[in-house]
Amino acid sequence: MKNTSLLIFLACLFWACQPNRDSPTVSIKISPELETGLKDGRLLIVFSTDKEREPRFSISDDASTAQVFGMDIEDFKPGDVIKLDPKSFGYPIENMEDLENGTYQIQAFLIKYETFIRADGHTVKLAMDQGEGRKWANTPGNIFSSPISFDWKNGESIELTIDQEIPPISEPEDTKYIKHIKMKSALLSEFWGRDMYVGAHVLLPEGFDENPNQYYPLMVFHGHFPDDFGGFRTSPPDPDLSEDDYSARFGIYGYEKIQQQEAYDFYQKWISSDFKRFIIIEIQHANPFYDDSYAVNSENLGPYGDALTYELIPYIENQYRGIGEGWSRFLYGGSTGGWEALAAQVFYPEEYNGCFAACPDPIDFRAFTTVNLYEDKNAYYKEGEFKKTPRPGHRDYLGHVSSMLVDMNHRELAIGGTQTRSGEQFDIWQAVYSPVGEDGYPKPIWDKKTGEIDPVVAEYWKENYDLRYIMERDWGTLGPKLEGKVNIYCGDMDNYYLNNAVYLTEAFLEQTENPYYNGEVAYGDRAEHCWNGDPTIPNYISRLRYNTLYLDKIEDRLKATAPSNFNQQNWTITKN
């Protein structure tokens, strides 16, 4: 009996030590013409059942997402055949061996990394924006395979050939009204150890060329990376444009035509004789972590706040006759742009004369979407003695949840790995707000796999980027500089629960004294992301009117703060 038991034990030990015979083998070859300059990057293998879109465009937080597995590539040499580690982390299925047998569209994609030797002494490898706004699936120079249909069976092998490259981006051309600025930033170039640029799309007022002695206020429209100036069209909507296109977000047909009409209506207002004259800019500040910098100084991104406020904006005002004084500058934007508008006003209180922050990213980290960073121990789950409940990440106006925080973060983990390189939402928050880790990458606010929160990092976030906390902490000195300048708008059913942080911030603002903040906080009833302050029109229209939505409030502000030589009728100052 003892001998039999020993034999069984030895047999089990033998088989346990053998390689997993069912582990799938995915091999990737790269065409020789695409190997030049390739050294480091992130390999993605995407499985999809959607035959209408390429797999690389089918990864999402929705239940309909494609499947992706990711692995870092280091020190690639021409002729190397890359073999995907079968233990590579995947989303939504974590382990490749759990992927069901079936027929899939399969695609390999390689995100190229560049090596940066930064001024802080760290060397990091990151994906650099190539003019597209740091969107990995569209970044010029990234390489991929054509999708193939494959009958996947666990344990079988597949070989993919990367033979496609994303072409360069074409720069937009200047027009009479819209100009394009790109300038080298001395501050950012010094930080990153290579030439770094910021830019903007500039909308000039009617009569700019005919009135060379007129100088104008500046409106800074913050938001995600803009390909060109949006929402401005000098011709009527395309008469041949079909109205069959459906917007799932808003539940309406013909939205493209609506957008064209709104853009043309704005142009007609812009050139009318009684419309105010001012300059509008949409900033381009994509970086190695995201499609914009959040417009603040950061240990990981560098001094973007200073670069935008003290380099780019004065440069534009000098080029296009901006007045160039703090009282003549205003900030607005939604979502990321909403956070940026408020942050720029808080961190540079005398450089701007008012902000209109719509549906801002979390402005109080006690409500960092659905997480309290200072009290919760885990970002992904509310934990009890015998149960843990996943925290929701996205909902609709009825409260129906479509994704959880754990899913949203695991998608980023599969795409970018553990070093904050996905180019996605939670990773950019971490890149902007965190201190630099010992390895040179952002120190995690929480474990990307488990969700366990690091309280030391949370405290750093609080002291440096929690906008409500900073205003409250420093109100004695900040208050007089912010009086009348802070305006916040949010739907009370924001898809990402951003209204919760606005409630907490409003509670502080309403109890301020010496001075009272004297601004506005408003909510849209059952309004989703990104409601921006007008309860009389639907969100799908109001989101197209940022450039005119706050003009009455800006006018009141200018009447109260502009010098006597400012023309209140057309918003100009005349200089000889």
XYZ file of C-alpha atoms in Angstrom:
576
model
C 0.000 0.000 0.000
C 2.824 2.341 0.879
C 4.642 1.555 -2.378
C 1.490 2.259 -4.403
C 1.044 5.645 -2.683
C 4.670 6.493 -3.318
C 4.342 5.670 -7.021
C 1.221 7.821 -7.333
C 3.000 10.682 -5.574
C 6.036 10.435 -7.843
C 3.832 10.297 -10.955
C 1.968 13.402 -9.886
C 5.228 15.190 -9.155
C 6.588 14.220 -12.590
C 3.586 15.554 -14.474
C 3.471 18.725 -12.346
C 7.024 19.499 -13.419
C 6.273 19.092 -17.113
C 5.479 22.113 -19.291
C 1.794 22.813 -19.880
C 1.113 20.819 -23.029
C -2.039 22.862 -23.641
C -0.307 26.256 -23.535
C -1.011 27.979 -26.865
C 1.900 29.302 -28.910
C 1.533 32.677 -30.622
C 4.537 33.672 -32.715
C 4.975 37.065 -34.346
C 7.294 37.894 -37.206
C 7.977 41.439 -38.344
C 8.563 42.312 -41.982
C 12.203 43.388 -42.475
C 11.263 46.838 -43.787
C 9.456 47.582 -40.491
C 12.254 46.480 -38.161
C 14.387 49.614 -38.588
C 14.669 51.533 -35.339
C 12.483 49.089 -33.421
C 13.855 48.261 -29.991
C 11.239 48.485 -27.227
C 7.469 48.462 -27.101
C 4.272 46.748 -26.074
C 2.901 43.816 -28.044
C -0.879 43.360 -28.131
C -2.658 40.296 -29.504
C -6.348 41.013 -30.073
C -9.147 38.476 -30.591
C -12.497 39.685 -31.908
C -15.747 38.323 -33.292
C -16.633 41.691 -34.869
C -16.097 41.384 -38.620
C -16.936 45.040 -39.311
C -14.052 46.638 -37.408
C -10.401 45.798 -37.013
C -9.698 44.103 -33.674
C -7.447 47.002 -32.572
C -10.496 49.294 -32.644
C -12.783 46.866 -30.819
C -11.342 46.984 -27.284
C -13.639 48.824 -24.875
C -15.204 48.876 -21.420
C -18.474 47.517 -22.834
C -19.650 43.918 -22.694
C -19.069 43.751 -26.463
C -15.324 44.319 -26.097
C -12.720 42.331 -27.961
C -10.172 40.251 -26.061
C -6.597 41.541 -25.694
C -3.379 40.142 -24.245
C -0.328 42.349 -23.745
C 3.397 41.846 -23.243
C 6.405 44.186 -23.058
C 9.060 43.901 -25.775
C 12.603 44.899 -24.829
C 15.811 45.062 -26.845
C 14.305 43.723 -30.073
C 16.834 42.859 -32.753
C 16.168 42.514 -36.495
C 15.185 38.979 -37.375
C 13.819 38.166 -33.901
C 10.653 36.079 -33.755
C 8.531 37.222 -30.828
C 6.675 34.583 -28.875
C 3.796 35.778 -26.738
C 4.219 34.700 -23.154
C 1.148 32.509 -22.476
C 1.035 34.051 -18.993
C 0.584 37.553 -20.419
C -2.191 39.470 -18.697
C -5.428 39.700 -20.657
C -8.678 41.628 -20.635
C -11.479 40.758 -20.114
C -10.249 37.159 -19.805
C -7.050 37.287 -17.777
C -5.505 33.947 -18.791
C -5.075 32.826 -22.373
C -5.749 29.196 -21.439
C -9.285 30.257 -20.447
C -10.087 31.653 -23.894
C -12.783 29.473 -25.412
C -12.177 27.603 -28.635
C -13.776 29.279 -31.624
C -13.254 31.273 -34.783
C -11.817 34.748 -34.183
C -10.455 37.698 -36.081
C -6.907 37.895 -34.698
C -4.494 40.805 -34.987
C -1.041 41.613 -33.629
C -0.226 45.232 -32.794
C 3.048 46.728 -31.591
C 3.170 50.044 -29.727
C 6.653 51.523 -30.133
C 8.449 53.047 -27.154
C 11.036 55.807 -27.220
C 13.766 56.175 -24.593
C 13.748 59.468 -22.660
C 16.638 60.556 -20.453
C 14.902 63.100 -18.261
C 16.335 66.005 -16.329
C 15.321 64.350 -13.050
C 17.906 61.621 -13.675
C 15.442 58.903 -14.685
C 15.479 57.008 -17.962
C 12.050 55.833 -19.093
C 10.622 54.128 -22.157
C 7.310 55.552 -23.324
C 5.150 55.905 -26.428
C 5.483 59.388 -27.894
C 2.688 61.325 -29.545
C 3.236 61.610 -33.287
C 0.689 64.321 -34.002
C -2.383 62.121 -33.502
C -2.967 62.819 -29.812
C -1.241 59.818 -28.195
C -3.853 57.291 -29.372
C -1.962 54.007 -29.642
C -4.252 52.434 -32.244
C -3.705 55.452 -34.541
C -0.140 56.497 -33.723
C 1.973 56.986 -36.873
C 4.859 54.534 -36.883
C 3.110 51.865 -34.826
C 2.989 48.558 -36.694
C 0.458 45.741 -36.936
C -0.690 42.661 -38.800
C -3.696 42.444 -41.057
C -6.529 40.660 -39.227
C -6.905 36.996 -40.060
C -9.770 34.635 -39.378
C -8.505 31.701 -37.343
C -10.122 28.636 -35.827
C -8.574 28.934 -32.383
C -8.081 25.783 -30.356
C -6.206 25.924 -27.082
C -2.874 24.195 -27.422
C -2.484 24.882 -31.124
C -0.010 27.346 -32.603
C -0.519 30.443 -34.708
C 1.984 32.662 -36.476
C 1.211 36.294 -37.301
C 3.217 38.618 -39.526
C 3.358 42.336 -38.743
C 3.572 43.980 -42.153
C 1.520 47.189 -41.814
C 2.531 50.633 -40.526
C 0.349 53.602 -39.603
C 1.203 56.545 -41.904
C 2.066 60.101 -40.779
C -0.595 62.670 -39.908
C -1.329 65.542 -42.290
C -1.209 68.952 -40.632
C -4.297 71.175 -40.999
C -3.964 74.261 -43.189
C -4.507 77.840 -42.079
C -7.638 79.686 -43.204
C -8.800 83.272 -42.878
C -10.184 82.648 -39.407
C -8.304 79.600 -38.115
C -4.542 79.589 -37.566
C -2.311 76.827 -36.245
C 0.509 77.326 -33.793
C 3.292 74.893 -32.884
C 6.139 76.031 -30.680
C 9.071 74.401 -28.959
C 8.768 74.634 -25.198
C 12.065 75.388 -23.478
C 10.662 74.219 -20.139
C 9.388 70.874 -21.414
C 12.397 70.224 -23.644
C 14.706 70.630 -20.679
C 12.612 68.246 -18.568
C 12.274 65.495 -21.195
C 15.801 65.710 -22.565
C 14.613 66.188 -26.167
C 12.681 68.778 -28.173
C 9.084 68.984 -26.940
C 6.342 71.045 -28.566
C 2.996 72.497 -27.601
C 0.494 74.006 -29.982
C -2.932 75.467 -30.476
C -5.664 76.045 -33.002
C -6.541 79.734 -32.954
C -9.879 81.238 -34.028
C -9.425 84.901 -34.932
C -12.244 87.445 -34.623
C -14.050 88.978 -37.563
C -12.263 92.137 -38.668
C -8.884 91.034 -37.357
C -6.987 92.017 -40.513
C -8.959 95.226 -41.051
C -8.361 96.557 -37.522
C -4.624 96.236 -36.767
C -4.834 98.450 -33.662
C -7.454 96.365 -31.898
C -6.467 93.901 -29.155
C -8.707 91.138 -27.877
C -9.576 89.019 -24.821
C -8.582 85.347 -24.923
C -10.879 82.357 -24.368
C -9.028 79.116 -23.593
C -11.148 76.094 -24.490
C -9.613 73.153 -22.645
C -10.262 69.556 -23.634
C -8.836 66.460 -25.233
C -6.392 66.647 -28.134
C -8.015 68.583 -31.011
C -7.103 67.656 -34.599
C -8.241 71.112 -35.677
C -10.458 73.875 -34.357
C -13.845 72.246 -33.854
C -17.396 73.478 -34.244
C -16.677 76.234 -36.778
C -17.832 75.878 -40.394
C -18.022 78.596 -43.043
C -20.420 76.713 -45.323
C -23.928 75.315 -44.744
C -24.361 71.616 -43.916
C -23.624 69.220 -46.716
C -26.965 68.844 -48.578
C -26.088 65.285 -49.590
C -25.317 64.197 -46.048
C -27.418 61.235 -45.005
C -29.404 61.492 -41.800
C -29.335 57.744 -41.217
C -26.295 57.897 -38.931
C -27.229 56.920 -35.378
C -25.649 58.277 -32.209
C -25.911 55.556 -29.572
C -24.708 58.010 -26.943
C -27.634 60.391 -27.494
C -30.160 58.030 -29.047
C -30.792 60.166 -32.136
C -30.333 59.948 -35.895
C -28.671 62.536 -38.097
C -26.231 63.830 -35.488
C -23.509 64.640 -38.009
C -25.861 67.021 -39.790
C -26.833 68.596 -36.473
C -23.147 69.190 -35.720
C -22.556 70.770 -39.120
C -25.550 73.067 -38.668
C -24.398 74.164 -35.228
C -20.893 74.830 -36.593
C -22.307 76.954 -39.408
C -24.613 78.820 -37.030
C -21.604 79.657 -34.873
C -19.766 81.048 -37.902
C -22.730 83.250 -38.752
C -22.773 84.630 -35.212
C -18.999 85.080 -35.279
C -19.088 87.374 -38.315
C -22.221 89.311 -37.360
C -21.811 93.024 -36.636
C -23.134 92.844 -33.065
C -21.120 89.821 -31.888
C -18.319 90.399 -29.403
C -14.748 90.214 -30.671
C -12.328 87.832 -28.959
C -9.793 85.075 -29.656
C -10.468 81.412 -28.918
C -7.755 78.778 -28.654
C -7.867 75.005 -28.383
C -4.570 73.755 -26.992
C -2.531 70.784 -28.184
C -0.407 69.342 -25.389
C -0.255 65.609 -26.044
C 2.638 63.905 -24.265
C 4.135 60.440 -23.695
C 1.353 59.535 -21.254
C -1.876 60.880 -22.788
C -3.612 63.118 -25.300
C -3.177 66.114 -22.994
C -1.229 67.071 -19.886
C -4.044 68.225 -17.577
C -2.448 71.682 -17.847
C -0.558 71.494 -14.546
C 3.016 70.882 -13.445
C 3.697 67.238 -12.670
C 6.654 65.184 -11.449
C 6.089 62.678 -14.241
C 4.956 64.891 -17.129
C 7.012 67.979 -16.397
C 6.038 71.672 -16.118
C 3.099 71.705 -18.524
C 1.180 74.228 -16.440
C 4.011 76.742 -16.670
C 4.658 75.909 -20.331
C 1.055 76.649 -21.297
C 0.537 79.686 -19.077
C 3.916 81.375 -19.420
C 5.158 80.195 -22.827
C 2.337 79.219 -25.197
C -0.413 81.659 -24.222
C 1.819 84.777 -24.221
C 3.266 83.630 -27.557
C -0.222 83.409 -29.091
C -1.267 86.750 -27.614
C 1.849 88.378 -29.029
C 1.245 86.828 -32.467
C -2.463 87.641 -32.681
C -2.918 90.788 -30.606
C -4.298 89.368 -27.409
C -4.577 91.884 -24.595
C -2.181 89.721 -22.607
C -3.339 90.465 -19.059
C -4.966 88.164 -16.526
C -8.259 90.031 -16.417
C -8.683 89.423 -20.175
C -8.303 85.610 -20.122
C -11.063 83.072 -19.483
C -11.108 79.291 -19.214
C -13.762 76.713 -20.060
C -14.102 73.076 -21.006
C -15.770 69.796 -20.155
C -14.671 66.521 -18.574
C -10.857 66.547 -18.707
C -11.206 70.119 -19.978
C -13.433 70.961 -17.031
C -10.784 69.781 -14.572
C -8.108 71.663 -16.496
C -10.130 74.884 -16.518
C -10.606 74.782 -12.745
C -7.043 73.621 -12.068
C -5.499 76.389 -14.188
C -7.653 78.941 -12.361
C -6.661 77.557 -8.951
C -2.936 77.164 -9.653
C -2.625 80.426 -11.624
C -5.358 82.508 -9.964
C -4.204 85.915 -11.202
C -3.435 84.823 -14.766
C -7.111 84.137 -15.555
C -10.345 85.977 -14.807
C -12.806 83.125 -14.582
C -13.322 79.440 -15.270
C -16.388 77.502 -16.379
C -15.733 73.884 -15.488
C -18.275 71.460 -16.940
C -18.537 67.826 -15.804
C -14.984 68.017 -14.447
C -12.880 64.951 -13.738
C -12.783 64.334 -9.957
C -12.125 67.636 -8.186
C -12.414 66.102 -4.688
C -10.605 62.805 -4.182
C -13.040 61.712 -1.491
C -15.180 60.998 -4.549
C -12.615 59.830 -7.069
C -15.401 58.492 -9.283
C -16.809 55.908 -6.817
C -13.725 55.660 -4.575
C -12.781 57.585 -1.435
C -9.011 57.585 -1.782
C -8.511 58.612 1.839
C -10.740 56.063 3.549
C -11.236 53.091 1.230
C -8.617 50.364 1.239
C -9.496 48.959 -2.169
C -10.467 50.871 -5.311
C -12.217 47.975 -7.040
C -14.319 46.489 -4.260
C -16.322 47.535 -1.245
C -15.246 44.845 1.168
C -16.975 43.319 4.162
C -16.218 40.437 6.436
C -17.808 37.843 4.166
C -18.435 39.659 0.863
C -16.934 42.137 -1.519
C -18.967 44.144 -4.009
C -17.438 45.552 -7.224
C -17.507 49.325 -7.500
C -19.346 50.628 -10.586
C -17.426 52.634 -13.165
C -19.997 53.669 -15.783
C -23.774 54.075 -15.762
C -26.533 55.616 -17.853
C -29.059 58.226 -16.761
C -31.283 55.514 -15.305
C -28.449 54.172 -13.177
C -27.918 51.037 -15.236
C -24.273 50.005 -14.862
C -22.319 48.933 -17.958
C -18.807 48.508 -16.536
C -16.970 48.199 -13.241
C -13.821 49.983 -12.096
C -11.934 46.706 -12.010
C -12.771 46.091 -15.673
C -11.779 49.594 -16.763
C -8.430 49.311 -15.017
C -7.729 45.773 -16.183
C -8.238 46.935 -19.763
C -5.519 49.530 -19.187
C -3.299 46.931 -17.514
C -3.507 44.649 -20.545
C -2.799 47.497 -22.980
C -0.071 49.305 -21.061
C 1.303 46.977 -18.404
C 2.190 48.018 -14.864
C 4.129 51.209 -15.636
C 1.278 53.586 -16.480
C 1.796 53.347 -20.246
C -1.677 52.574 -21.635
C -2.433 56.165 -22.654
C -5.868 55.730 -21.053
C -7.874 57.533 -18.372
C -6.851 56.026 -15.034
C -3.228 55.842 -16.127
C -3.079 59.541 -16.981
C -4.584 60.483 -13.640
C -1.834 58.425 -12.036
C 0.853 59.947 -14.256
C -0.224 63.527 -13.496
C -0.959 63.215 -9.785
C 1.613 60.690 -8.510
C 5.200 61.204 -7.406
C 7.922 59.553 -9.459
C 8.662 55.991 -8.368
C 12.146 54.572 -7.915
C 11.990 53.083 -11.419
C 11.228 56.493 -12.945
C 7.582 55.714 -13.685
C 4.577 57.087 -11.767
C 4.150 55.564 -8.333
C 0.852 53.608 -8.396
C -2.090 54.997 -6.461
C -3.312 51.426 -6.253
C -2.199 47.989 -7.342
C -3.431 47.774 -10.924
C -4.257 44.076 -10.580
C -5.871 43.965 -7.123
C -7.009 47.551 -6.512
C -5.262 47.884 -3.124
C -4.794 51.629 -2.430
C -1.453 53.083 -1.315
C -2.295 55.656 1.401
C 1.083 57.382 1.090
C 0.490 58.093 -2.595
C -3.086 59.159 -1.798
C -1.731 61.742 0.638
C 0.572 63.088 -2.064
C -2.385 63.380 -4.435
C -4.340 65.232 -1.758
C -1.687 67.832 -1.036
C -0.889 68.535 -4.681
C -3.941 67.942 -6.896
C -7.159 67.620 -4.867
C -8.653 70.922 -6.044
C -11.328 71.166 -3.373
C -8.825 70.412 -0.608
C -6.279 72.896 -1.974
C -8.879 75.675 -2.192
C -10.030 74.939 1.346
C -6.496 74.635 2.716
C -5.328 77.887 1.099
C -8.528 79.928 1.065
C -6.971 82.644 3.211
C -4.650 83.585 0.341
C -6.476 82.016 -2.612
C -9.950 83.264 -1.786
C -9.421 86.941 -2.678
C -7.842 85.872 -5.990
C -10.647 83.423 -6.881
C -13.663 85.494 -5.847
C -16.204 85.485 -8.677
C -14.086 83.213 -10.861
C -15.184 79.648 -10.010
C -18.178 78.201 -11.886
C -18.933 74.468 -12.045
C -21.636 72.527 -13.926
C -22.434 68.814 -13.870
C -25.253 66.420 -14.630
C -26.620 64.702 -11.541
C -26.475 61.373 -13.404
C -22.986 61.832 -14.795
C -21.941 58.541 -16.397
C -18.690 58.458 -14.406
C -20.193 59.638 -11.087
C -18.310 62.940 -11.354
C -21.186 64.834 -9.766
C -20.303 63.337 -6.373
C -17.050 65.305 -6.205
C -18.905 68.437 -7.330
C -21.374 68.074 -4.432
C -18.492 67.928 -1.960
C -16.778 70.914 -3.562
C -19.996 72.921 -3.581
C -20.440 72.273 0.148
C -17.072 73.873 0.774
C -17.600 76.791 -1.607
C -20.962 77.690 -0.122
C -19.518 78.085 3.368
C -16.572 80.258 2.307
C -16.143 83.645 3.964
C -13.755 86.561 3.607
C -14.532 86.329 0.773
C -17.521 84.266 -0.258
C -16.575 82.528 -3.504
C -19.380 84.343 -5.385
C -19.508 81.952 -8.324
C -21.985 79.335 -9.505
C -22.507 75.591 -9.141
C -25.404 74.025 -11.058
C -26.669 70.544 -11.890
C -28.574 69.096 -14.820
C -31.561 66.954 -13.858
C -30.900 63.340 -14.957
C -28.221 64.749 -17.265
C -25.337 62.516 -18.246
C -21.730 63.320 -19.034
C -20.991 66.043 -20.137
C -23.700 68.534 -19.106
C -22.336 72.074 -19.224
C -24.864 74.398 -17.726
C -27.896 75.105 -19.935
C -31.063 73.353 -18.713
C -33.167 74.683 -21.624
C -31.606 72.592 -24.398
C -30.584 68.931 -24.639
C -27.019 67.952 -23.857
C -26.293 66.876 -27.425
C -26.813 70.512 -28.447
C -25.319 72.355 -25.479
C -22.043 70.431 -25.767
C -21.645 72.016 -29.226
C -21.993 75.566 -27.856
C -19.123 75.946 -25.392
C -17.789 78.962 -27.288
C -21.003 80.934 -26.811
C -22.534 79.363 -23.709
C -20.807 81.494 -21.069
C -20.552 84.829 -22.871
C -23.203 86.568 -20.753
C -21.369 85.593 -17.572
C -18.032 86.623 -19.067
C -19.562 89.960 -20.034
C -20.650 90.547 -16.439
C -17.165 89.698 -15.279
C -15.563 92.094 -17.742
C -17.898 94.898 -16.715
C -16.803 94.380 -13.121
C -13.067 93.962 -13.679
C -11.892 95.420 -17.024
C -10.057 98.771 -17.110
C -11.802 101.883 -18.346
C -10.190 101.785 -21.806
C -11.798 98.418 -22.565
C -14.604 98.755 -25.113
C -17.533 96.959 -23.526
C -19.489 97.041 -26.802
C -17.131 94.969 -28.914
C -14.650 93.710 -26.255
C -11.521 95.347 -27.607
C -8.779 97.687 -26.506
C -7.320 100.055 -29.092
C -3.576 100.623 -29.050
C -1.622 102.905 -31.340
